[in-house]
Structures are given as C-alpha cells and as structure tokens.
mmCIF file with all atom_site columns, C-alpha atoms in Angstrom:
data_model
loop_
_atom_site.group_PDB
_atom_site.id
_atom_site.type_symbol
_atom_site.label_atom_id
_atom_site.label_alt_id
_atom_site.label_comp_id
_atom_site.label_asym_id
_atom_site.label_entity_id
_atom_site.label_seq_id
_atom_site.pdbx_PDB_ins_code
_atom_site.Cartn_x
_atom_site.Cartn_y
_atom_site.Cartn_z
_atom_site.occupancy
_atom_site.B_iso_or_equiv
_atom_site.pdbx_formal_charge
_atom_site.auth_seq_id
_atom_site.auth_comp_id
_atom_site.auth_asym_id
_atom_site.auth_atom_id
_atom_site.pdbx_PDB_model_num
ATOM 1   C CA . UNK A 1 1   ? -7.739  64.423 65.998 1.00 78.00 ? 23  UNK A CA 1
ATOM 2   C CA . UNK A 1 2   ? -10.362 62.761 63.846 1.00 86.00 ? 24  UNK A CA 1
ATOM 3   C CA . UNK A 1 3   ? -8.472  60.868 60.704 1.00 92.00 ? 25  UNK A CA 1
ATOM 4   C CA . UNK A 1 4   ? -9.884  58.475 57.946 1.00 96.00 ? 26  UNK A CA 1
ATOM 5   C CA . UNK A 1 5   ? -7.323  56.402 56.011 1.00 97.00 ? 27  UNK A CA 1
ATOM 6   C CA . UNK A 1 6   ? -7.738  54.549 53.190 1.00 97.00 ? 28  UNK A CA 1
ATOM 7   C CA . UNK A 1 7   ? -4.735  53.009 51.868 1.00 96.00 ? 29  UNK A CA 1
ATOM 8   C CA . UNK A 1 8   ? -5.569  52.435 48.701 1.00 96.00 ? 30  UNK A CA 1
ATOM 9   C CA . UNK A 1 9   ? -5.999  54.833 46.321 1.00 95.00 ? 31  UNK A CA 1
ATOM 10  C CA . UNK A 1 10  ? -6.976  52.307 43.215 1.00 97.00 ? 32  UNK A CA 1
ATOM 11  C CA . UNK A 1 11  ? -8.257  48.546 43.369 1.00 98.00 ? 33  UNK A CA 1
ATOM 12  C CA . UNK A 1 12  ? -8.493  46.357 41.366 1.00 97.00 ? 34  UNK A CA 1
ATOM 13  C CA . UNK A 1 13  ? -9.526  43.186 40.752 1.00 97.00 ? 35  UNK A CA 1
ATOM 14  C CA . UNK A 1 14  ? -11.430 40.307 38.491 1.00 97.00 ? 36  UNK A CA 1
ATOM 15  C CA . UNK A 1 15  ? -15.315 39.727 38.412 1.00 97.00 ? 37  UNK A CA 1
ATOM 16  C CA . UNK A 1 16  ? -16.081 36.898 40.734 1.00 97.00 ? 38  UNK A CA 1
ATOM 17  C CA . UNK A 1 17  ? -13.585 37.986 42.737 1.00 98.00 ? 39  UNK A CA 1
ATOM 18  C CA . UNK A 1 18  ? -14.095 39.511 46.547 1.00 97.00 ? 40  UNK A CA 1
ATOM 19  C CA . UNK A 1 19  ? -13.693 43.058 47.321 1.00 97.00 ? 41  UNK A CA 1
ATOM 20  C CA . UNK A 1 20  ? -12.151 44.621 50.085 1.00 97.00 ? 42  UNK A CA 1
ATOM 21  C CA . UNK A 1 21  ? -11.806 48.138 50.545 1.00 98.00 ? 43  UNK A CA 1
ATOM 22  C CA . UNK A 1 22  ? -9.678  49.111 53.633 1.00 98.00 ? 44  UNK A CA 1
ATOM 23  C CA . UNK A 1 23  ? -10.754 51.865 55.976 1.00 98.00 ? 45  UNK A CA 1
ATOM 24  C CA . UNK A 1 24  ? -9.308  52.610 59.269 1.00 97.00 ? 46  UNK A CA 1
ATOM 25  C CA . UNK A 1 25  ? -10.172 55.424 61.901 1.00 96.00 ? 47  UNK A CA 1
ATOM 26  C CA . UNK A 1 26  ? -8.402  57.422 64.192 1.00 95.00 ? 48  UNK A CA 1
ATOM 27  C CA . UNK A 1 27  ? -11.174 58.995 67.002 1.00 91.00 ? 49  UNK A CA 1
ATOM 28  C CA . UNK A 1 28  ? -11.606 59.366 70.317 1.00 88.00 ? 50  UNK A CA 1
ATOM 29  C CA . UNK A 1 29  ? -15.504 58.834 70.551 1.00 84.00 ? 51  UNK A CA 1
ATOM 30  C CA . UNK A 1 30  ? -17.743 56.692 69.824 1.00 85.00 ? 52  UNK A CA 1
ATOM 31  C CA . UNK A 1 31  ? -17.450 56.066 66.394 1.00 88.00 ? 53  UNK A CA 1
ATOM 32  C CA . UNK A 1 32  ? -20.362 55.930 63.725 1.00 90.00 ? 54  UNK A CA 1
ATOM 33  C CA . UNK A 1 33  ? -18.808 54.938 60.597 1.00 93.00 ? 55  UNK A CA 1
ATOM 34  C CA . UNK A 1 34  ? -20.304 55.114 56.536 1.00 94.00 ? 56  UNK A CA 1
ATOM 35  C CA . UNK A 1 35  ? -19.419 53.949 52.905 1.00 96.00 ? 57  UNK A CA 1
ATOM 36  C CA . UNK A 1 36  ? -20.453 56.434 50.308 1.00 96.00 ? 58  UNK A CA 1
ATOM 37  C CA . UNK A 1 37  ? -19.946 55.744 46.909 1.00 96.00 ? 59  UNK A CA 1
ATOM 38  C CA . UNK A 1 38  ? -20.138 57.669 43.194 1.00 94.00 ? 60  UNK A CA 1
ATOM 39  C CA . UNK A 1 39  ? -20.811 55.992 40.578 1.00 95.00 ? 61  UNK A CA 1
ATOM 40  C CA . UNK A 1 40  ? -19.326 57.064 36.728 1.00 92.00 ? 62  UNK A CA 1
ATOM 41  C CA . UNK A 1 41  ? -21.568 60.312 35.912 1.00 89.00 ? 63  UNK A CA 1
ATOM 42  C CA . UNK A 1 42  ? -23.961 59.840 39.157 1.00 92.00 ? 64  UNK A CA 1
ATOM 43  C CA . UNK A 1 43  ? -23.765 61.754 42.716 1.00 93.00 ? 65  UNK A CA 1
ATOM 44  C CA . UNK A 1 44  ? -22.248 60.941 45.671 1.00 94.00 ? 66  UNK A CA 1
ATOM 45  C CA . UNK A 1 45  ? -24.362 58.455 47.659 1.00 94.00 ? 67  UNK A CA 1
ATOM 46  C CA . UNK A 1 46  ? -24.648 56.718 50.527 1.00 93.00 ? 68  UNK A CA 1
ATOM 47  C CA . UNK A 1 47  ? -24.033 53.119 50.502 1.00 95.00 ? 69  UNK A CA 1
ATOM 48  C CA . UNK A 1 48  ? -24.034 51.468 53.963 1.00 92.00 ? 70  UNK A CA 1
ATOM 49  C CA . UNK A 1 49  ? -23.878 52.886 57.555 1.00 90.00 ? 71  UNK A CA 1
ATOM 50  C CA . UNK A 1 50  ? -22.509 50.507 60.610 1.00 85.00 ? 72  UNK A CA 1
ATOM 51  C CA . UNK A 1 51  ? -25.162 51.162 62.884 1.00 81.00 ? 73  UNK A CA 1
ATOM 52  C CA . UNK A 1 52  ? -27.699 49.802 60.401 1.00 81.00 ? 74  UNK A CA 1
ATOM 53  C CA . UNK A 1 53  ? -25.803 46.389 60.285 1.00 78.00 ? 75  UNK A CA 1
ATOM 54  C CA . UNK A 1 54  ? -27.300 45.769 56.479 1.00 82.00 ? 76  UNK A CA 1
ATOM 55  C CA . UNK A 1 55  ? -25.872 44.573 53.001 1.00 84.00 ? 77  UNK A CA 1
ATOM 56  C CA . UNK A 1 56  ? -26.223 46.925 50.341 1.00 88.00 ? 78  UNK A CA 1
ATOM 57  C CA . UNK A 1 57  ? -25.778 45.366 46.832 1.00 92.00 ? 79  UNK A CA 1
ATOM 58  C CA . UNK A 1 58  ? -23.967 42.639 48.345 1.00 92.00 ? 80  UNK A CA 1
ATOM 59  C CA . UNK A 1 59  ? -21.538 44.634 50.582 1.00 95.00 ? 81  UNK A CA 1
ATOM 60  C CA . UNK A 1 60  ? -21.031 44.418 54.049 1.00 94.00 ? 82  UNK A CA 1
ATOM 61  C CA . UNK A 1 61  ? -18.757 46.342 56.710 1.00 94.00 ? 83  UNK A CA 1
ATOM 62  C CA . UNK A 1 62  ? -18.238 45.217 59.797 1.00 89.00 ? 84  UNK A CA 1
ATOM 63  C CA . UNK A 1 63  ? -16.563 48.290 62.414 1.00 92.00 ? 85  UNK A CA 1
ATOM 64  C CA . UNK A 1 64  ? -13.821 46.519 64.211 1.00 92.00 ? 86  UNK A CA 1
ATOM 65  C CA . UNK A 1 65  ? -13.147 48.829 67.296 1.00 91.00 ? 87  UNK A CA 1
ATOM 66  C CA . UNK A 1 66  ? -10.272 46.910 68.107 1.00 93.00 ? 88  UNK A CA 1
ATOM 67  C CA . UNK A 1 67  ? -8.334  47.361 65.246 1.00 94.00 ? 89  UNK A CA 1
ATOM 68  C CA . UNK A 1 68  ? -10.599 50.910 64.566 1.00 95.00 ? 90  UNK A CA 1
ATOM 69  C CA . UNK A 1 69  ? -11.376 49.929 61.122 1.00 96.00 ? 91  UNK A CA 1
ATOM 70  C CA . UNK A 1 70  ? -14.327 49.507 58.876 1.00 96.00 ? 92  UNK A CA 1
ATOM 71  C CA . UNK A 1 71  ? -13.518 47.592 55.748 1.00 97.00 ? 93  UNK A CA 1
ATOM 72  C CA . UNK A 1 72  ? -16.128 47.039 53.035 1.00 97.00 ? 94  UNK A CA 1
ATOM 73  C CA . UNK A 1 73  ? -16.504 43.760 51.959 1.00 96.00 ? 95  UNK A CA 1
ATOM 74  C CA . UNK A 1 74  ? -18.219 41.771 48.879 1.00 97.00 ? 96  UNK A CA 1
ATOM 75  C CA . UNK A 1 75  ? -17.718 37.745 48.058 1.00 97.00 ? 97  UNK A CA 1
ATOM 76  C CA . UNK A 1 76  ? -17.798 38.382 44.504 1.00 97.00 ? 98  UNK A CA 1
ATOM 77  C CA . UNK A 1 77  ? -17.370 41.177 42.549 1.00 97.00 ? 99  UNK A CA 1
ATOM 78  C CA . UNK A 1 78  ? -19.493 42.308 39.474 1.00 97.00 ? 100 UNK A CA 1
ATOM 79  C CA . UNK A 1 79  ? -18.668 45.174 37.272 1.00 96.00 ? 101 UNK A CA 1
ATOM 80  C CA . UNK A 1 80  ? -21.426 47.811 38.211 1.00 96.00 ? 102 UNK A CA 1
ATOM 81  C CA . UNK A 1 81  ? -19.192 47.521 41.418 1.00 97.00 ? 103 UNK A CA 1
ATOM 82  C CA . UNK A 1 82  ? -16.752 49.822 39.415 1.00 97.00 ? 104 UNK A CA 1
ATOM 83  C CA . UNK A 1 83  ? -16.954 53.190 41.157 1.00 97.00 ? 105 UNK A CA 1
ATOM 84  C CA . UNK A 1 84  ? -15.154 55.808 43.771 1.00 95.00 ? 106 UNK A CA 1
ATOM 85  C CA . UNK A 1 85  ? -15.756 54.227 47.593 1.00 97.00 ? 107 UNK A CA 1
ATOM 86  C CA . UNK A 1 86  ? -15.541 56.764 50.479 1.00 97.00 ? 108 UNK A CA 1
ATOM 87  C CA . UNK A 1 87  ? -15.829 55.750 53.786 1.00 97.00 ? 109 UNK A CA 1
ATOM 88  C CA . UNK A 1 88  ? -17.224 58.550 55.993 1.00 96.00 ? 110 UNK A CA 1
ATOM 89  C CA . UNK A 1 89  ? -16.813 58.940 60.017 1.00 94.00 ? 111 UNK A CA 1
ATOM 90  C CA . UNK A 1 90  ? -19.388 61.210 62.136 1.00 89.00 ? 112 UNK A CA 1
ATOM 91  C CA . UNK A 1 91  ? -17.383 63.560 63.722 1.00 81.00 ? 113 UNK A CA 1
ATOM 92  C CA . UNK A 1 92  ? -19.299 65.941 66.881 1.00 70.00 ? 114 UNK A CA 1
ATOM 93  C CA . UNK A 1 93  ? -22.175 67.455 66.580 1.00 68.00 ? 115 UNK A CA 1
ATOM 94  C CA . UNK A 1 94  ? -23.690 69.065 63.297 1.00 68.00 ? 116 UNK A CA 1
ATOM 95  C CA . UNK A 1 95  ? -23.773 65.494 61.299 1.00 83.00 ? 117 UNK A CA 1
ATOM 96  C CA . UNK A 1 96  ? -20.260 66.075 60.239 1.00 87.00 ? 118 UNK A CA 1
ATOM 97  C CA . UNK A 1 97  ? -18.447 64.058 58.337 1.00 91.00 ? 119 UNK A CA 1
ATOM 98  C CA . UNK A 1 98  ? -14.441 63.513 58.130 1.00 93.00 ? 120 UNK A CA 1
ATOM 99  C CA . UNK A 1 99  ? -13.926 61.869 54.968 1.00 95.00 ? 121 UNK A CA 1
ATOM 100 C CA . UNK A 1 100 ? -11.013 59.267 53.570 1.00 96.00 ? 122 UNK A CA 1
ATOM 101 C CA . UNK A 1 101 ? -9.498  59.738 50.565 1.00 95.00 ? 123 UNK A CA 1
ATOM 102 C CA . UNK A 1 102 ? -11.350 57.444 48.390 1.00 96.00 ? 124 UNK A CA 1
ATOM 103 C CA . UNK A 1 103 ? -10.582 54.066 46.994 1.00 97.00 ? 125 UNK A CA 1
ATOM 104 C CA . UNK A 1 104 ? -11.531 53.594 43.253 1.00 96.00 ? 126 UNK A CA 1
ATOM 105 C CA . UNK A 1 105 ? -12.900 50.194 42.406 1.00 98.00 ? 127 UNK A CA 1
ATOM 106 C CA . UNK A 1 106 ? -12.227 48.669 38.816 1.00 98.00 ? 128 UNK A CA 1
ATOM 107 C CA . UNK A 1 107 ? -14.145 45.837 38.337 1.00 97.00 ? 129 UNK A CA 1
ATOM 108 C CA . UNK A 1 108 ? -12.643 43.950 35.149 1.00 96.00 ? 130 UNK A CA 1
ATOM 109 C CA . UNK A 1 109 ? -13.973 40.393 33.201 1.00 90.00 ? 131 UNK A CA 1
ATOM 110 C CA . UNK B 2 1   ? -33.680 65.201 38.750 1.00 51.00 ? 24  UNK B CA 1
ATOM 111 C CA . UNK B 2 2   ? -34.215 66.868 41.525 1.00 65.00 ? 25  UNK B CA 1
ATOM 112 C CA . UNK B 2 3   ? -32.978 67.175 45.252 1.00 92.00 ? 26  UNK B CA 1
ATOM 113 C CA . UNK B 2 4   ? -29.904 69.386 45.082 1.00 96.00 ? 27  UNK B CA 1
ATOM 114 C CA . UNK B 2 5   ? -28.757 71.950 42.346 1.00 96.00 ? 28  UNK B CA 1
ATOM 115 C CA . UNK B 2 6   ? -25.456 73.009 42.224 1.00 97.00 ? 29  UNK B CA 1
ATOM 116 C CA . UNK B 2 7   ? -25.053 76.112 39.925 1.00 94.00 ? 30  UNK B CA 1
ATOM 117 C CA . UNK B 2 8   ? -23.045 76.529 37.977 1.00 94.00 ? 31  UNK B CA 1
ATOM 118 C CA . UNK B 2 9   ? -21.214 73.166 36.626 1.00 94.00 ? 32  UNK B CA 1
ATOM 119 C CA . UNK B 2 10  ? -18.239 74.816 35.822 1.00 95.00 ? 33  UNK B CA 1
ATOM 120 C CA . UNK B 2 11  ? -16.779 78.132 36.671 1.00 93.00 ? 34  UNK B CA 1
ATOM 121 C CA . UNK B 2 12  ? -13.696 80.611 36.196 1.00 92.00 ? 35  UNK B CA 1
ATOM 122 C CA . UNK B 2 13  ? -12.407 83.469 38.410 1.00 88.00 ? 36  UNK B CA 1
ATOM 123 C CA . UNK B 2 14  ? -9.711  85.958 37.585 1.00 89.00 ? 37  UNK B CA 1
ATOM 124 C CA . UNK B 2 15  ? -7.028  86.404 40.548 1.00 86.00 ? 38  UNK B CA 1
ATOM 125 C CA . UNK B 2 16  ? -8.672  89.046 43.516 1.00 87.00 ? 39  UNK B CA 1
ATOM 126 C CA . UNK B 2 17  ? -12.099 88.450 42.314 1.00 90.00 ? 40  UNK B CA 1
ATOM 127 C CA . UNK B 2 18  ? -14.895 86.955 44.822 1.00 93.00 ? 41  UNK B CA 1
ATOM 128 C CA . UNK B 2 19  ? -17.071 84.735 43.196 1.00 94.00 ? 42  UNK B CA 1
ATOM 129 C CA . UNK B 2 20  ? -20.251 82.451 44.268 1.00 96.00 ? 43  UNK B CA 1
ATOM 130 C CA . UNK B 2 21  ? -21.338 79.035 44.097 1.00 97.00 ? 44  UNK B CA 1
ATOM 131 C CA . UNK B 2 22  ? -24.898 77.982 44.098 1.00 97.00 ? 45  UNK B CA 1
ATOM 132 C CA . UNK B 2 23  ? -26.406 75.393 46.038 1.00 98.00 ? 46  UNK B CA 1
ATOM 133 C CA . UNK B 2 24  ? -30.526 74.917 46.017 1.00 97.00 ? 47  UNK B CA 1
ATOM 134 C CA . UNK B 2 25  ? -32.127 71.818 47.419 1.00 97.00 ? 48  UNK B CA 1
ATOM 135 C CA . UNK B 2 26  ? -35.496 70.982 47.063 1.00 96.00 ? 49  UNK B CA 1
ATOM 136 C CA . UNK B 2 27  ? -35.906 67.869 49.667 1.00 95.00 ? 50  UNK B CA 1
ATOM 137 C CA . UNK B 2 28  ? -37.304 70.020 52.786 1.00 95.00 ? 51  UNK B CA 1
ATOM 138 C CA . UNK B 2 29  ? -33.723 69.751 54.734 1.00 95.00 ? 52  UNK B CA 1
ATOM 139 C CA . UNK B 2 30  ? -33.045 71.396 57.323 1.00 94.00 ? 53  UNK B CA 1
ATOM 140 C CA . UNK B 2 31  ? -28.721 71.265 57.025 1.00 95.00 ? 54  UNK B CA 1
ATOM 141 C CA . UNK B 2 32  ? -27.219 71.413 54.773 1.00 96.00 ? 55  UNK B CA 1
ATOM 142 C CA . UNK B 2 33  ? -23.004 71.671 53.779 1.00 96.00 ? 56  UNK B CA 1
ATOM 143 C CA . UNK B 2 34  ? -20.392 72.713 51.498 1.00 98.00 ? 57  UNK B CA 1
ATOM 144 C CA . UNK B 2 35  ? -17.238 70.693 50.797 1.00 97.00 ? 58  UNK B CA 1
ATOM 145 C CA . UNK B 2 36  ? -14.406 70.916 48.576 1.00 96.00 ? 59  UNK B CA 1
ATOM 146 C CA . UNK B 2 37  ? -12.469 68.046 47.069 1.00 93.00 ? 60  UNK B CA 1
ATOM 147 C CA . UNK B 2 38  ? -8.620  68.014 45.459 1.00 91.00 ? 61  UNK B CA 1
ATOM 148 C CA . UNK B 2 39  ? -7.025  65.355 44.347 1.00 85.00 ? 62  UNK B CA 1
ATOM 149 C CA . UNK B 2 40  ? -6.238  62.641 46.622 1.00 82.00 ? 63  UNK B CA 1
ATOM 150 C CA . UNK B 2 41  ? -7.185  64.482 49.333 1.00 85.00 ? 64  UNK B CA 1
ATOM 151 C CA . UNK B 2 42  ? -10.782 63.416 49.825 1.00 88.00 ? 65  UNK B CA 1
ATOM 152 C CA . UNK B 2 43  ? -13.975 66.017 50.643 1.00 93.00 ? 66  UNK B CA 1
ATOM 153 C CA . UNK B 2 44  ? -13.084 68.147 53.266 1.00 94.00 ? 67  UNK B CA 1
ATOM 154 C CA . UNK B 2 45  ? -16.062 70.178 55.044 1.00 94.00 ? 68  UNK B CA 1
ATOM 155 C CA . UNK B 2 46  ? -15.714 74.045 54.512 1.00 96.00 ? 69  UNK B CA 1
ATOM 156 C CA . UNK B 2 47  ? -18.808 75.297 56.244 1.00 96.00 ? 70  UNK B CA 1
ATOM 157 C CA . UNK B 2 48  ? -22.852 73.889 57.679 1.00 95.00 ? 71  UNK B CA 1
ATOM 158 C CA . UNK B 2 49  ? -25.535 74.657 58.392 1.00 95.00 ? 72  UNK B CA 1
ATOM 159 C CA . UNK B 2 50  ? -28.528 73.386 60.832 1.00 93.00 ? 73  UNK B CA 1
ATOM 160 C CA . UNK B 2 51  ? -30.675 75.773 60.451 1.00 94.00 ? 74  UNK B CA 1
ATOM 161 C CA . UNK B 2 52  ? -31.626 79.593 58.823 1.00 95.00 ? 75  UNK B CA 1
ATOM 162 C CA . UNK B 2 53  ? -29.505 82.196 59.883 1.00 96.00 ? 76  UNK B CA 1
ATOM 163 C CA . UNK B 2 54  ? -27.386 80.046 61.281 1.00 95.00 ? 77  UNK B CA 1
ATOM 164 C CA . UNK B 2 55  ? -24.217 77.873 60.641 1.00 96.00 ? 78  UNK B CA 1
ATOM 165 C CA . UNK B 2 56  ? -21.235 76.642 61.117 1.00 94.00 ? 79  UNK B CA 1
ATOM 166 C CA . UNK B 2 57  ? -17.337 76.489 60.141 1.00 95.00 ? 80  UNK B CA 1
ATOM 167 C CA . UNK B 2 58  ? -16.494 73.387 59.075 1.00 93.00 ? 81  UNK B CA 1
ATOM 168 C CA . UNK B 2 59  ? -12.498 72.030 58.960 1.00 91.00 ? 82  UNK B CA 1
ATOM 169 C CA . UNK B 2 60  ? -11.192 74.781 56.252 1.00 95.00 ? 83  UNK B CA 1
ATOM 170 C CA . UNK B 2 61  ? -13.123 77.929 56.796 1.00 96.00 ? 84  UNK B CA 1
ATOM 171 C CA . UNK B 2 62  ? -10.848 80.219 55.936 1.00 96.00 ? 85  UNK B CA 1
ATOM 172 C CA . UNK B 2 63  ? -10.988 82.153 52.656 1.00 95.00 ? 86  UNK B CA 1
ATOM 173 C CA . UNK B 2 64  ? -14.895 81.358 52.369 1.00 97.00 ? 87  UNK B CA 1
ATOM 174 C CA . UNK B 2 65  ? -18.543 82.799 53.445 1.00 97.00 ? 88  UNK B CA 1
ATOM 175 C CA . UNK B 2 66  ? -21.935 81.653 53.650 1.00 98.00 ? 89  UNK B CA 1
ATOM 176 C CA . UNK B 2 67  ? -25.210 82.708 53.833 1.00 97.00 ? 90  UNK B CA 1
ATOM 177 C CA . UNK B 2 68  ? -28.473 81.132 55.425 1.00 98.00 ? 91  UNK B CA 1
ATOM 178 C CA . UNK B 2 69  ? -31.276 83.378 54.718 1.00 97.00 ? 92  UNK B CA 1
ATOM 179 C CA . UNK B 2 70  ? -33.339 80.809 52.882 1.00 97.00 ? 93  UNK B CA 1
ATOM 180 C CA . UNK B 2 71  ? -34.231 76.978 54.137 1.00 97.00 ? 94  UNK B CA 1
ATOM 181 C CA . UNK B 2 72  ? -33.304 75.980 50.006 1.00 97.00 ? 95  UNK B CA 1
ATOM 182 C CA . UNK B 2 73  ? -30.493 77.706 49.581 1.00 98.00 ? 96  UNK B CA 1
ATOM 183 C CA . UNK B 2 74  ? -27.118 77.741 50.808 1.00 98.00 ? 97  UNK B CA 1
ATOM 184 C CA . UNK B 2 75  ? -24.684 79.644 48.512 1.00 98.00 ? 98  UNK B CA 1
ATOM 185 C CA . UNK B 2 76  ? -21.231 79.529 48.924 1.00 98.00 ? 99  UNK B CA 1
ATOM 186 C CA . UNK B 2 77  ? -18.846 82.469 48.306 1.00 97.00 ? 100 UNK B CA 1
ATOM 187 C CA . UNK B 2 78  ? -14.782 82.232 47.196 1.00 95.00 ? 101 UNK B CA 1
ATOM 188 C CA . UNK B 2 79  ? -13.274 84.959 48.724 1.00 93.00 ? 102 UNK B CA 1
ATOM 189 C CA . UNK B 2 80  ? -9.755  86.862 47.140 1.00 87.00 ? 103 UNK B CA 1
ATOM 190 C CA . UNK B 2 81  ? -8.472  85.555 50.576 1.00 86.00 ? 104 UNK B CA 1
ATOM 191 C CA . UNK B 2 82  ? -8.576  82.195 49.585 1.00 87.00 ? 105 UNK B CA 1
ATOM 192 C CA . UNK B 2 83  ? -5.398  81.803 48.209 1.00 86.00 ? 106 UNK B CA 1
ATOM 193 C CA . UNK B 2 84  ? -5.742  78.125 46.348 1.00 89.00 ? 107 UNK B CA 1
ATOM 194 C CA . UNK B 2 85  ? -9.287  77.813 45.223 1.00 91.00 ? 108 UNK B CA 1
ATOM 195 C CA . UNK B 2 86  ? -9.145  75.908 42.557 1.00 93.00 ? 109 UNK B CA 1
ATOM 196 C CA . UNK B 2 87  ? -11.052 72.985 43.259 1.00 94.00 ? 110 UNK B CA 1
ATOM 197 C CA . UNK B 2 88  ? -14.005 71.129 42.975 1.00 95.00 ? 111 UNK B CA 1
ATOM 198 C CA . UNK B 2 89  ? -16.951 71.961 45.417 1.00 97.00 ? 112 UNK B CA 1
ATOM 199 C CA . UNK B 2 90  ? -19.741 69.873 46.309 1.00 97.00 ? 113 UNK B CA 1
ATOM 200 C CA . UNK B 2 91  ? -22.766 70.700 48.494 1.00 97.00 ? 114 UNK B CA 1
ATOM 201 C CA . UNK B 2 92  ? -25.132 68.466 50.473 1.00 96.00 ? 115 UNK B CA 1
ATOM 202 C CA . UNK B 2 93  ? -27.532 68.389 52.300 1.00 96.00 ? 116 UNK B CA 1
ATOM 203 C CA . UNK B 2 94  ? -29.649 65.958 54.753 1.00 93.00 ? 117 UNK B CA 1
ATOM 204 C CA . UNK B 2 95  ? -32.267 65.834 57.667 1.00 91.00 ? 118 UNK B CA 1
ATOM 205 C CA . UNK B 2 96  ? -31.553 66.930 61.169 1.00 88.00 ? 119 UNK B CA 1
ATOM 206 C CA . UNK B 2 97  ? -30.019 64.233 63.845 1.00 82.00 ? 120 UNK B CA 1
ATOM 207 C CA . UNK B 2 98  ? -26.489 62.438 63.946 1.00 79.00 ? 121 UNK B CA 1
ATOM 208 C CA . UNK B 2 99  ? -25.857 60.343 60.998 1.00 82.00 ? 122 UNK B CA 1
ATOM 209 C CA . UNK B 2 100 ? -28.523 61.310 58.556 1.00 87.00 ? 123 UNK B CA 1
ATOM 210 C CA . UNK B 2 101 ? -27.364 60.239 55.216 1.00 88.00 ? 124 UNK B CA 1
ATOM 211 C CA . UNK B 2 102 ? -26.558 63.343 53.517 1.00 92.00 ? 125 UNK B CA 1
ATOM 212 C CA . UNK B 2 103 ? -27.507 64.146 49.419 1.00 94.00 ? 126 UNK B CA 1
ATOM 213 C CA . UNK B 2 104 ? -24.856 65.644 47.705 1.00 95.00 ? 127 UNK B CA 1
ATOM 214 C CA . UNK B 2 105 ? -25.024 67.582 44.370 1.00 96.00 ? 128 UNK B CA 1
ATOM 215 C CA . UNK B 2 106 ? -23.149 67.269 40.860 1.00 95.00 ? 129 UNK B CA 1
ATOM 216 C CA . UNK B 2 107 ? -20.442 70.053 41.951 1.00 96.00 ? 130 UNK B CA 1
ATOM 217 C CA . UNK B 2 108 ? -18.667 72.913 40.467 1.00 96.00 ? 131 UNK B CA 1
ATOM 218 C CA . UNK B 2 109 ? -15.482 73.263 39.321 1.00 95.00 ? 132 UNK B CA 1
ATOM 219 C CA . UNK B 2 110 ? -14.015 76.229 39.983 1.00 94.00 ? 133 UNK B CA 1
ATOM 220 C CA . UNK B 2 111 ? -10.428 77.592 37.923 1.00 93.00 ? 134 UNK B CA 1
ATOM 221 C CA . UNK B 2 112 ? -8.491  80.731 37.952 1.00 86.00 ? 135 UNK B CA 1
ATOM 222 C CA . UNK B 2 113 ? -7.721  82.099 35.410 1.00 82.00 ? 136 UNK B CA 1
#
C-alpha cells in the first residue's frame, strides 16, 4: 500500500542554517511526489512538485528512487521558512493524494 | 479572497445528529475533494470528485456523503454513522489531469457536543 513518512514531527533549527525535511515513500508505481506547505493563518499550498525540477523560495527536492525518498532541502534558513511542510504522493487515478504527517519548521535567530 | 469557501469555520453537532459542511469554489475546477485532518495523523482523503454527478470514495469513506449536483459546490455531510468525527475538514479543489496542484480552503472544525 501507498505510505508517506515523515519522521519528524517538529524541526528546528537556527537562521542561516540548512533545512532538511525528511520524506520517504512506500509505492509501487511510478511515483510523482509534492511539498505543500501552510503558513501561520494562510491555506494549504503547494510548494514544489518533482516533476517540475524547480526551487521554490530557495528549496529544492530531489526524488531519490533508490532510497524512495523526497527530502526538501534549503542552504540557509530564514524565518518566513517557519511553517507546517507536507509532502504529498499521487496515488492512481483521480489526482489523489496520500499525505505524510507533516513536519513543522521553526525557524529561530 | 477568493477561490475556495469553506462554510462554516467552526461547527458543533450533538451525538446522532447529521450535519453538513460547505465547500464553494469559485476557480472554474472541475475536481474537487474533501479531507479530514487529526492530530499527527496528516490529511487523509474522505471522498472526490471529477466531475458533476459524479465522484469518488476516497481512503475513509465510511460514515460520510457527498453530493455533486453543482460544478462550485461540493458539500460534505457527517453522518450519525461516523462514530469519531471530531476533526478538522478541509476541502480542495484543482484542474483535471494527474498532479494538478490542488487549492485547499481555511477548514472547519467540527466538535460534538
């Protein structure tokens, strides 16, 4: 079955700093993975998508099929970084998305 | 701010009662879904929807219904049957084809009383 761990359920670290957010995948497709995140008092968003191969505010994640995991990356941390990171894995048909449990980033100076 | 309306923020139900959860969206989408998120356990997908008159159940189904009569709306109903459903509920909704970022709105939270 489909499964999206992340191991951490807080993180956090110094400004400057890097950031990584873990995220490994259990699925027996081809997987297309995602990094949503929510902001304090915004929506749910989407920050990055493998396939796209971009940097989003800095962040990068690279999907490592060998070790089925998509870990979101930044070289140095600022505080806006402070937020709840989901990573997201497309699931069938439908769009679907099997979500992790969340890592929440805290960003301090 | 528009896109998707979520109705309303917060919300009680009395044990046995059905109650429903609003979801509008205003972005021309054609799916659009309904999940529910607990603590440390993520979102989990409860139902979608690809098109009128038509969806989907998603991972935990049970205890819920949905409707599908309008392309905007996509309400969400609580049944007595679902026997934990306090929660917080979030719908979304995004563009047809695989891996269309989906738009989520502000949520309800739903207690019983």
């Amino acid at each position: 079955a489909q499964r999206v761990t992340q191991p951490e359920k807080l993180l956090s670290v110094f400004k400057g700093a890097p950031v990584e957010l873990k995220c490994n995948y259990s699925y027996s497709g081809s997987p297309e993975l995602f990094w949503y995140v929510q902001y304090s008092r915004q929506r749910l968003q989407l920050l990055l998508r493998h396939i796209s191969r971009e940097s989003i505010k800095g962040f990068t994640a690279d999907l490592n099929k060998g070790e089925t995991s998509f870990h979101l990356k930044k070289p140095f941390a600022q505080e806006e970084d402070s937020a709840m990171y989901y990573c997201a894995l497309l699931t069938g048909g439908g769009n679907k998305l099997t979500f992790g449990t969340g890592t929440q980033l805290k960003v301090e100076l | 701010d528009g896109g998707i309306t979520q109705s309303p923020k917060y919300l009680f139900r009395k044990e046995g009662q059905n109650v429903t959860l609003s979801c509008e969206q205003n972005l021309n989408h054609d799916a659009m879904y309904w999940y529910r998120q607990d603590p440390g356990q993520g979102l989990r997908l409860i139902y979608y929807s690809q098109i009128v008159n038509d969806f989907q159940k998603g991972d935990i189904a049970e205890g819920y219904s949905v409707s599908r009569e309008k392309k905007e709306s996509f309400p969400l109903t609580v049944t007595s049957a679902q026997k934990n459903p306090t929660a917080f509920y979030l719908c979304a909704s995004s563009i047809l084809g695989q891996g269309s970022p989906q738009h989520f709105g502000d949520g309800t939270r739903l207690s019983i009383l």
